[in-house]
Coordinates of C-alpha atoms and ligand atoms in Angstrom, one line a residue:
X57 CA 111.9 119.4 116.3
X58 CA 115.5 121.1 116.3
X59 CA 117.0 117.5 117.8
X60 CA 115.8 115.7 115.0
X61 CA 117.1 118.2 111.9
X62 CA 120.3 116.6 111.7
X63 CA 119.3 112.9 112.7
X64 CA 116.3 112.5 110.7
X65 CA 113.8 111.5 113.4
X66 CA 111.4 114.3 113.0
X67 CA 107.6 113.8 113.9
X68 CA 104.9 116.0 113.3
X69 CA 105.8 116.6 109.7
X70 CA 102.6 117.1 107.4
X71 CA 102.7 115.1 103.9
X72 CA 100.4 117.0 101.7
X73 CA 96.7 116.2 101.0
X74 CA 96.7 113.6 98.2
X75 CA 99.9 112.4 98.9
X76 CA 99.8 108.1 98.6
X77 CA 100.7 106.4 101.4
X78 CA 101.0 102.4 100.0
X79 CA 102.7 99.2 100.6
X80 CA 104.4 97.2 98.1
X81 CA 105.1 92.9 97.3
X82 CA 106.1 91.2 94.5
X83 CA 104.0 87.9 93.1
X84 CA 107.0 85.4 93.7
X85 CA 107.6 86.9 96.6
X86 CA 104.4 86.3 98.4
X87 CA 102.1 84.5 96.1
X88 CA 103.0 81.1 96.5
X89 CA 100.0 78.2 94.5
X90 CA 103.2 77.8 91.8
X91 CA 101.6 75.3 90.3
X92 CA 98.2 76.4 90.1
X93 CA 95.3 77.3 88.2
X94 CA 97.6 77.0 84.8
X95 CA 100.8 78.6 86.1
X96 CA 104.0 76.9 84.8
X97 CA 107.5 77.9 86.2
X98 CA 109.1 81.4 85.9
X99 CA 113.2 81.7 85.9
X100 CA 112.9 81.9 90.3
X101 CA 111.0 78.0 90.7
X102 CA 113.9 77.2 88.2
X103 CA 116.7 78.6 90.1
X104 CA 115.4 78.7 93.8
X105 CA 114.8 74.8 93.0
X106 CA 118.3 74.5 92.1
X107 CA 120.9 73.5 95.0
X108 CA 122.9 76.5 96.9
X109 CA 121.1 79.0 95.3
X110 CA 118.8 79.9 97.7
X111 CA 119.6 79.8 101.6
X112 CA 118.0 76.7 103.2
X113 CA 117.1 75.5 99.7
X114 CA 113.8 77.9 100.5
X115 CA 111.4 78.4 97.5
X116 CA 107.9 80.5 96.4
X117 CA 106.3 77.1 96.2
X118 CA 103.9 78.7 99.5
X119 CA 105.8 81.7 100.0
X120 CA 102.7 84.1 102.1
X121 CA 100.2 82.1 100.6
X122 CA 99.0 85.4 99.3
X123 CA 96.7 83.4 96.3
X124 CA 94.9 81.9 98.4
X125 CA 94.3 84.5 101.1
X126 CA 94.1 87.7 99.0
X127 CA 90.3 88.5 100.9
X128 CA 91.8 88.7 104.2
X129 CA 94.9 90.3 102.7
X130 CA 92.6 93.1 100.8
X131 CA 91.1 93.9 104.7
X132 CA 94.0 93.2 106.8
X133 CA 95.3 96.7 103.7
X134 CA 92.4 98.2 104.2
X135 CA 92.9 98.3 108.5
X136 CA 96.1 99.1 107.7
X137 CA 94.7 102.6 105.7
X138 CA 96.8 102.3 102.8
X139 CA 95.9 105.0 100.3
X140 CA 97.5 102.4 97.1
X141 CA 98.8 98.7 97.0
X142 CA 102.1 97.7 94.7
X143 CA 101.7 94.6 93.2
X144 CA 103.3 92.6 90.6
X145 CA 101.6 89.9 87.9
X146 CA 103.2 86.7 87.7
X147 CA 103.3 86.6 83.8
X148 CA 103.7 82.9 83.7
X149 CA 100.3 82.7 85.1
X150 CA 99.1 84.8 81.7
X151 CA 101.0 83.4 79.5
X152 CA 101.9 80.0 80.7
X153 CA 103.2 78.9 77.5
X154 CA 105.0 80.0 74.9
X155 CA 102.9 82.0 71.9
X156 CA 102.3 80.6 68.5
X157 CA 102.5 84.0 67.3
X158 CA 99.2 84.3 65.9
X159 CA 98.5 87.5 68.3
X160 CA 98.2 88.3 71.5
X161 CA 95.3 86.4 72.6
X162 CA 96.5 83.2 71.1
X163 CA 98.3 81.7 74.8
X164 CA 96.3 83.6 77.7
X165 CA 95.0 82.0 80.4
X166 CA 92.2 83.1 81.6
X167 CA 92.7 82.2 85.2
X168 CA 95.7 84.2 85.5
X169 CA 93.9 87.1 84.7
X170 CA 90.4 86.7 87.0
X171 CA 93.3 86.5 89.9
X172 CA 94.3 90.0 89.3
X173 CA 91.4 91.2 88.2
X174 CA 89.9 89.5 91.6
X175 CA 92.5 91.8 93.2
X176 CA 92.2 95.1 91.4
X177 CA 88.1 95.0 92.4
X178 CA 89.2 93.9 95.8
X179 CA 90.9 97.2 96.1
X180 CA 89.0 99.5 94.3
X181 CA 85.9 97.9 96.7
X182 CA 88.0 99.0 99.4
X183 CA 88.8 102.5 98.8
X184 CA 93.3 101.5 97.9
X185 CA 94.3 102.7 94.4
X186 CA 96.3 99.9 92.3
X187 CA 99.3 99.9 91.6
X188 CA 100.5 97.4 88.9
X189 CA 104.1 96.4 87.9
X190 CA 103.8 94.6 85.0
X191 CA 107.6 92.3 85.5
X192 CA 108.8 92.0 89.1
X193 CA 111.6 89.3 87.6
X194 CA 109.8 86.4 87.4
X195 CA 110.1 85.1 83.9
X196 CA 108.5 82.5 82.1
X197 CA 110.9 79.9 82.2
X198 CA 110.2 78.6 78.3
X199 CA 111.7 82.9 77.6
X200 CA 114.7 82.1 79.3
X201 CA 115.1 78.5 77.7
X202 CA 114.8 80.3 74.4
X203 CA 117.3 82.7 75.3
X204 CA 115.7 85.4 78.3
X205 CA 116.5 89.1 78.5
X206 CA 119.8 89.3 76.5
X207 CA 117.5 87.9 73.0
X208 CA 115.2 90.8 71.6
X209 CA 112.3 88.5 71.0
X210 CA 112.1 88.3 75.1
X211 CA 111.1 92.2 74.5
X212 CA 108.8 91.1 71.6
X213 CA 107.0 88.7 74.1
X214 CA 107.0 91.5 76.5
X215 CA 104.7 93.7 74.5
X216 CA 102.1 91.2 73.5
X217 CA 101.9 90.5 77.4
X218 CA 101.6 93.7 78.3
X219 CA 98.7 94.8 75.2
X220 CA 97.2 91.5 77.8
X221 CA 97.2 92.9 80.9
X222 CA 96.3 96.6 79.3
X223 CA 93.5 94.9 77.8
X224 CA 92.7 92.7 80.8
X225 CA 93.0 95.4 83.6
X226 CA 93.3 98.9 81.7
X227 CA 90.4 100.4 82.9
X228 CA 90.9 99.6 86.2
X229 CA 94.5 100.1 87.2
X230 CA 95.5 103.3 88.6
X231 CA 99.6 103.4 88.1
X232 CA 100.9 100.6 85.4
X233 CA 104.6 99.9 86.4
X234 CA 106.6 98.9 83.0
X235 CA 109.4 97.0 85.1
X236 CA 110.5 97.0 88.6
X237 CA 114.4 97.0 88.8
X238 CA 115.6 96.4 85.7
X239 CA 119.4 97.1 87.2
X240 CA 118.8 93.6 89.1
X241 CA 117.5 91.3 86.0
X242 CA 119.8 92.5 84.0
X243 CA 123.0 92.5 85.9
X244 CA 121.9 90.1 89.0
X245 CA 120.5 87.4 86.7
X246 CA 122.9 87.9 83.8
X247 CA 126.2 89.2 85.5
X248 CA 126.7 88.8 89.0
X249 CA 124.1 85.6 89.1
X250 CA 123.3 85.7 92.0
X251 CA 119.5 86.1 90.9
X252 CA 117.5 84.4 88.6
X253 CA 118.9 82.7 86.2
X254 CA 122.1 82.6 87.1
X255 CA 123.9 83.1 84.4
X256 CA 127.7 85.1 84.7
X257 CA 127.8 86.3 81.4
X258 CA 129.0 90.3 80.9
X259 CA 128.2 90.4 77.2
X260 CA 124.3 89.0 78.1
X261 CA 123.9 91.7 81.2
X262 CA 124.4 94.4 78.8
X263 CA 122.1 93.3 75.8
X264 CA 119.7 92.4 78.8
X265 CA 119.9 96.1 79.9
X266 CA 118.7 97.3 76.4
X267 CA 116.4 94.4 75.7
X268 CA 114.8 95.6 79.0
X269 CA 114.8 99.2 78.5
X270 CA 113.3 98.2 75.2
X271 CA 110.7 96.1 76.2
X272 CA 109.5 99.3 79.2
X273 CA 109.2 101.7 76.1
X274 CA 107.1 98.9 73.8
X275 CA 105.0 98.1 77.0
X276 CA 104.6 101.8 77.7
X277 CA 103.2 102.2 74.0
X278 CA 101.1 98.7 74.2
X279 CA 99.7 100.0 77.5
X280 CA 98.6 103.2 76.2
X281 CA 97.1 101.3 73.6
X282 CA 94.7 98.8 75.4
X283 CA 94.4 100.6 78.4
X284 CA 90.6 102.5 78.0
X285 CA 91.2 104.2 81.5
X286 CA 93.0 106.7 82.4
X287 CA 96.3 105.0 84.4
X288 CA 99.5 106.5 85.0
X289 CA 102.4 105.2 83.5
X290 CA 105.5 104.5 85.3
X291 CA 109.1 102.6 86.0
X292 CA 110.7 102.0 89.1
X293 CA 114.4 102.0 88.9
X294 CA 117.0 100.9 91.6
X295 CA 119.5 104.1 92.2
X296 CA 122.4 103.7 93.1
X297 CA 123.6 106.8 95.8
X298 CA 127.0 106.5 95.4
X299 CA 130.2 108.1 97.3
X300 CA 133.4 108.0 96.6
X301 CA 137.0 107.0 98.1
X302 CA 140.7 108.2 97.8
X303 CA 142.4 109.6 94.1
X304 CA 140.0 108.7 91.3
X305 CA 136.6 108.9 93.4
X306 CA 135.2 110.8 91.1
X307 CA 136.0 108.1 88.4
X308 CA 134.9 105.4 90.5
X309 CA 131.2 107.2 91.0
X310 CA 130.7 108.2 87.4
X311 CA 131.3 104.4 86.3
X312 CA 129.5 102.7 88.7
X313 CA 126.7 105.7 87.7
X314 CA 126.6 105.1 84.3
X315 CA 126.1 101.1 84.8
X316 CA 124.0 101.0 87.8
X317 CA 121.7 104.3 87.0
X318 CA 122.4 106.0 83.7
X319 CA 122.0 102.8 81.7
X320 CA 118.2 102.8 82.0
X321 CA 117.5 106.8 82.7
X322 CA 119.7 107.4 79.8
X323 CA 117.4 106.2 77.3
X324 CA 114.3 106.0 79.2
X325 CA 114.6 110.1 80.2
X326 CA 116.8 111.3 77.6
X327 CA 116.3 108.9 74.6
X328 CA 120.1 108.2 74.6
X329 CA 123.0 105.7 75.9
X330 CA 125.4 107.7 77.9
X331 CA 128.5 107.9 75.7
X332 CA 131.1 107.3 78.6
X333 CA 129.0 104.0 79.5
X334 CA 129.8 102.8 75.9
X335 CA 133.1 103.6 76.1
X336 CA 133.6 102.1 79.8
X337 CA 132.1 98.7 78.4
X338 CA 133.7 98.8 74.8
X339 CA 135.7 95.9 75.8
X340 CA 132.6 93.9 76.6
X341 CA 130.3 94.4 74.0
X342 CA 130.0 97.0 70.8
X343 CA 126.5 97.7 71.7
X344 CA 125.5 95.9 67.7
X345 CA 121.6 95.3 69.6
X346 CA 120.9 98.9 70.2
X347 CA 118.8 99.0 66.7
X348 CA 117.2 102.0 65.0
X349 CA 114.5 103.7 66.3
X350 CA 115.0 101.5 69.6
X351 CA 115.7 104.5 71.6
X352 CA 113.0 106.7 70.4
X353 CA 110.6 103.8 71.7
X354 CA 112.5 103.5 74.4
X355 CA 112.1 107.1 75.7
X356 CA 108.4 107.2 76.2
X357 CA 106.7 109.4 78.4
X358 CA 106.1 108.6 81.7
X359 CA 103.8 110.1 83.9
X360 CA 105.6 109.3 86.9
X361 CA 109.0 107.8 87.8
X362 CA 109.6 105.2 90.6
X363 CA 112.4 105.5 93.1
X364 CA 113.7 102.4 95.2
X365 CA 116.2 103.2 97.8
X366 CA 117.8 101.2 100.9
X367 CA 120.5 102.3 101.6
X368 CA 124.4 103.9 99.6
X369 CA 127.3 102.2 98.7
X370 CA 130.7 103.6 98.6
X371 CA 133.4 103.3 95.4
X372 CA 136.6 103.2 94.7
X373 CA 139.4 102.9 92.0
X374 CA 141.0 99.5 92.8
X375 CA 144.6 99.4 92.9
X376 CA 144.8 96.0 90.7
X377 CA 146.5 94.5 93.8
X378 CA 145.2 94.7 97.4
X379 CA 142.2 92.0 97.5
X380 CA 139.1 93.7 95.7
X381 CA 136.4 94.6 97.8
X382 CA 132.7 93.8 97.0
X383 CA 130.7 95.4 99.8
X384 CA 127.9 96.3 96.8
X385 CA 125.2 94.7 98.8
X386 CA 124.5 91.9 97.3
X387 CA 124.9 88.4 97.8
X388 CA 127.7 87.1 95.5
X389 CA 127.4 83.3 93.8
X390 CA 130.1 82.4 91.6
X391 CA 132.3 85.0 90.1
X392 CA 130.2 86.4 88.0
X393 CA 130.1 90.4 87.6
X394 CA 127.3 92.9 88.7
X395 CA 129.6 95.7 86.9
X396 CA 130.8 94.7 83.6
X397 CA 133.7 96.6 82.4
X398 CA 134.4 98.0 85.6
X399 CA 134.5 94.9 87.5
X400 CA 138.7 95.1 87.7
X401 CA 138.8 98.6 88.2
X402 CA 136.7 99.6 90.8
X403 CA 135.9 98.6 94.0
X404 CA 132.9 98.5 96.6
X405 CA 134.3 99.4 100.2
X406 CA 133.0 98.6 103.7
X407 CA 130.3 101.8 104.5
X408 CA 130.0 102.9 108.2
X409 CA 127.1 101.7 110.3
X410 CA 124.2 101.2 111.5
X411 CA 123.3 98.7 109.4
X412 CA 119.9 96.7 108.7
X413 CA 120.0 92.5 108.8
X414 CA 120.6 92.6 105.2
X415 CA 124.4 94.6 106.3
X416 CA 123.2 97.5 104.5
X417 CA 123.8 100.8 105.9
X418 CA 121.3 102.8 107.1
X419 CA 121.5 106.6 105.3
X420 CA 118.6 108.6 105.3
X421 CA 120.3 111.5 104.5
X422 CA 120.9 109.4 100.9
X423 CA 117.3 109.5 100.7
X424 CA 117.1 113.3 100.4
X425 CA 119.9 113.8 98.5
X426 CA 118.9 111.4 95.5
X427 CA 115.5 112.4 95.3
X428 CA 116.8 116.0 95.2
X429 CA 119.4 115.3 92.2
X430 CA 116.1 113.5 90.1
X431 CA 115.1 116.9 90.4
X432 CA 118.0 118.3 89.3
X433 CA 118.5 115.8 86.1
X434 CA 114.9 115.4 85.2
X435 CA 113.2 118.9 86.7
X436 CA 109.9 118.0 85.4
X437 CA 109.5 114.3 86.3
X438 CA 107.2 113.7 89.0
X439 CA 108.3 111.2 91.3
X440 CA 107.3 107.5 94.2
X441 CA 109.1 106.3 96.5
X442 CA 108.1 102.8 95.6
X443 CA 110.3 100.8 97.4
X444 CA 111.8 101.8 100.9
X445 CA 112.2 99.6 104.4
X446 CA 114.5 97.4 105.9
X447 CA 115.1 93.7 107.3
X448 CA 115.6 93.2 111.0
X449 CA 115.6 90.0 112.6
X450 CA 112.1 90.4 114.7
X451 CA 111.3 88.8 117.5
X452 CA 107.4 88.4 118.6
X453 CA 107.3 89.2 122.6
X454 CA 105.1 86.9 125.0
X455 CA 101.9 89.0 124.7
X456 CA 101.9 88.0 120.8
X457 CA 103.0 91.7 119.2
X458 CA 106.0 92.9 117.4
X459 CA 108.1 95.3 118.8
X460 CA 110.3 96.2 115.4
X461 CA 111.7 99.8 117.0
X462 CA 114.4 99.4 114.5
X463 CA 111.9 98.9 111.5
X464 CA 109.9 101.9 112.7
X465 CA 113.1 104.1 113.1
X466 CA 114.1 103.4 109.9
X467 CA 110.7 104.6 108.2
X468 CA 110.8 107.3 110.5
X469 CA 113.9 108.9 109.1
X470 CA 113.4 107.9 105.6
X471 CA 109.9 109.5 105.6
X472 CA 111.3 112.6 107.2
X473 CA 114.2 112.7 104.6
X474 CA 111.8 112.6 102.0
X475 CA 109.6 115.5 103.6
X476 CA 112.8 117.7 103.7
X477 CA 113.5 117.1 100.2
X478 CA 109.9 117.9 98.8
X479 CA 110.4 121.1 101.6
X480 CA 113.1 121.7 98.7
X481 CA 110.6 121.4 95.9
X482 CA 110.8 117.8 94.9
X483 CA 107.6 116.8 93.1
X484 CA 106.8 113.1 95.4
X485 CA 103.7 111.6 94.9
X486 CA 103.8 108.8 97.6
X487 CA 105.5 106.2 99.1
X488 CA 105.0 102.4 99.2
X489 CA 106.7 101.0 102.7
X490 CA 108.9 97.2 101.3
X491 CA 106.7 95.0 102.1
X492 CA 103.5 94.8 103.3
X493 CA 104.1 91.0 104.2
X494 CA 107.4 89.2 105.5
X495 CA 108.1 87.1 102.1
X496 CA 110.6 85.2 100.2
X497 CA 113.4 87.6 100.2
X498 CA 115.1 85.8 96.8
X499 CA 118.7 84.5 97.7
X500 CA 118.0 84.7 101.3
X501 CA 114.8 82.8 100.9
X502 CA 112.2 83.3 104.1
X503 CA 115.7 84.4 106.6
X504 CA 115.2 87.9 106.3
X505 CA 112.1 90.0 107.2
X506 CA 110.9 93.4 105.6
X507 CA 107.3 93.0 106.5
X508 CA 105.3 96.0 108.4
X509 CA 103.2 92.7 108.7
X510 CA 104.5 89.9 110.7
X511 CA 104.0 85.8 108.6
X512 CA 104.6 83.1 110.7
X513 CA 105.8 80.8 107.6
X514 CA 104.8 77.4 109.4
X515 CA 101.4 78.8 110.2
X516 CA 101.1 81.3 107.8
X517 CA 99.3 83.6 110.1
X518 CA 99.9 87.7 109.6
X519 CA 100.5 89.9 113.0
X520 CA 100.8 93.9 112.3
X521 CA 104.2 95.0 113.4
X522 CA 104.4 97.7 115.7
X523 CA 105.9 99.6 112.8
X524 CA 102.8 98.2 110.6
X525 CA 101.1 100.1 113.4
X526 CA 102.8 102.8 113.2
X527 CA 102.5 103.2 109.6
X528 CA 98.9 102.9 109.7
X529 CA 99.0 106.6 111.7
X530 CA 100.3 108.3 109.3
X531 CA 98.5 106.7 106.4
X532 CA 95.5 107.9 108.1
X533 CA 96.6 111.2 109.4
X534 CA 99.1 111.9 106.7
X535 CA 101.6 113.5 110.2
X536 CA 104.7 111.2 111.1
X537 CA 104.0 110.4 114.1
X538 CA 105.0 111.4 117.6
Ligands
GCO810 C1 113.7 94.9 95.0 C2 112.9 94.3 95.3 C3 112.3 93.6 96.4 C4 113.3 93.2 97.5 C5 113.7 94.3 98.3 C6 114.6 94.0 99.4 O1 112.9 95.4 94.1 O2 114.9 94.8 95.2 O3 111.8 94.8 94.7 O4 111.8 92.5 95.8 O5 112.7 92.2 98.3 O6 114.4 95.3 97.5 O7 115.8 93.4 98.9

């Protein structure tokens, strides 16, 4: 194994007993049936149906078709040996319209709920622990026509739906996921706009960041409440692994720290808003919706804290007159800003390769070294990799398979960087591989492919990856194998 310390390609690493090998999706991303069985339009059928927002005008309309085949879905999980399954609940389907107000109860529908409660007995039947997130960005459409995440009552709404789905599924669910990514609603759908709803509004992405952050904490309380199990509670954040370019890189990182990371640990960990963050943004917004006691309910316990990571990105202080760079990874519409108050101060450079199909760069190593500064900030906060893998442009040979050697390399290293980091005492409970299925991959609709699990999207039939294959080994065996 001395070839692979420095290249992250170990094998033969043992993950401790007990340790969760999973998979993760999202509902818009693989359900599809949008008009079924009740459920009315979330924020993504409004803006994936709107021209130019989505490549090739693609839509969840079908997506994986994932409603309709969730038996076949539930075996082809349980070949594949995962240990838990990452999903998400489409809350228009629970609350398809808006509430009168007269408590929760007063809008559910009731065949929103038998879906996921059809797929929480499919996987306890078959042996894979559930893992719920309660908003993977798909919201109900009438929220966002009354104002979405930068209004408080969107948080309001958020806590009767989840005392719902506590109620519904409580004593079932093994892990209940508050939010997935609030960096991306927030910022993507209210900044940038390149997400859902498209909106380029800096003022909105910041009250969307607290309205979010407030509406994990009330969830995390109305979970607790309902739930007569004994579930986990959890958030899964997006870090940004930052480094830094030329005079003022320090500068550059802390900004771009404080928006992208500090914004939500801040008051989630530490029950506070990072003073510098207030400052950098004091020309955007004075902060006026951060109300009493919001940050107290904010900072709720959480028995375990969910890591995303794909890949770095690389800052810089801009120099006001070369053209800015935006090499931050994500798709750009309009000129809307991901990084109010910074956004004409610093900028995102061009990172070395390899990169993935998405033009991220692959860094393993980044892997490691966030997971080990959690541990640093937060030294008592276990912590999931919920979201890791990468889009390559697959191609299915003659005998039928997938050969994805870049896929499986990729997993490869990242698994082996996060072995050396719990080798350094990092407290990780699992891993959930993005995705289980190829699936509607938002702005770039069905053209890019993170699936261990191969969808033909005319026939809608699933082939297991080599790397699906792969993965399956060291589900089973818990060894990365040879
Ligand atoms: C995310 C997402 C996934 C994406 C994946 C690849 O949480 O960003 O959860 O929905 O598909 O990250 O971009």
């Amino acid at each position: 194994m001395n070839a692979g310390t420095s290249d992250y390609r170990d094998s033969g690493l043992v993950f401790p007993e007990g340790f969760t090998f999973g998979s993760a999706t999202a509902s818009y991303q693989v359900e599809g049936a949008a008009q079924e069985d009740g459920r009315t339009p979330s924020i993504w059928d409004t803006f994936s149906k709107t021209p130019g927002k989505v490549w090739n005008g693609d839509t969840g309309d079908v997506a994986t078709d994932h409603y309709h085949r969730l038996e076949s879905d539930l075996d082809l999980m349980k070949d594949l040996g995962l240990g838990a399954y990452r999903f998400s609940i489409a809350w228009p389907r629970i609350q398809p319209q808006p509430s009168t107000g007269s408590g929760a109860g007063s809008a559910v529908n009731q065949a929103g709920i038998d879906f996921y409660s059809r797929l929480v007995d499919g996987l306890l039947e078959r042996g894979i622990r559930p893992v719920a997130t309660l908003y993977h960005w798909d919201l109900p459409q009438y929220l966002e026509d009354a104002g979405g995440w930068p209004m408080r009552a969107t948080a309001d709404a958020f806590e009767r739906y989840a005392e719902v789905m506590g109620s519904a599924l409580g004593d079932r669910v093994h892990t209940w996921t508050t939010l997935n990514e609030p960096w991306c609603s927030a910022y993507l759908g209210y900044g940038q706009g390149g997400h859902a709803p498209g909106r380029g509004e800096p003022a909105a992405a910041l009250a969307a960041v607290h309205h979010l952050n407030l509406a994990h904490g009330r969830a995390v309380q109305a979970l607790r409440a309902t739930s007569t199990g004994d579930p986990d509670y959890s958030v899964t954040l997006n870090f940004h692994v930052l480094r830094g370019r030329g005079d003022g890189a320090a500068e550059a990182m802390r900004r771009i720290d404080g928006l992208a990371n500090r914004a939500f640990t801040g008051p989630m960990l530490r029950g506070e808003y990072p003073v510098d963050l207030l400052e950098d943004t004091a020309s955007v917004t004075d902060w006026s919706f951060v109300e009493d006691g919001d940050l107290a309910t904010i900072a709720q316990p959480i028995d375990v804290l969910g890591v995303n990571y794909y890949s770095t990105a690389t800052v810089r202080m801009w120099d006001g007159v070369s053209p800015r760079q935006q090499n931050d990874g994500h798709k750009a519409s309009g000129d809307g800003t991901a990084w109010p108050g910074s956004d004409k101060a610093v900028e995102f450079v061009q990172q070395p390769g390899p990169y993935t199909a998405m033009g991220w760069n692959i860094a393993p190593e980044g892997l490691e070294e966030l997971l080990l500064s959690l541990k640093a900030q937060f030294p008592d906060q276990p912590l999931m990799v919920t979201e890791n893998g990468a889009a390559f442009d697959d191609v299915v040979a003659d005998n039928g398979s997938v050969p994805d050697p870049e896929r499986l390399d990729y997993l490869r290293r990242h698994f082996t960087a996060a072995h050396r980091a719990m080798e350094q005492g990092v407290d990780l409970r699992g891993y959930f591989v993005w995705s289980l299925l190829d699936n509607f991959e938002w702005g770039y609709g069905y053209a890019k492919r993170f699936g261990i699990v191969r969808v033909d999207f005319d026939s809608l039939e699933r082939t297991v990856k080599d790397s699906g294959k792969w993965y399956a080994l060291l589900a089973k065996t818990g060894v990365l194998p040879e």
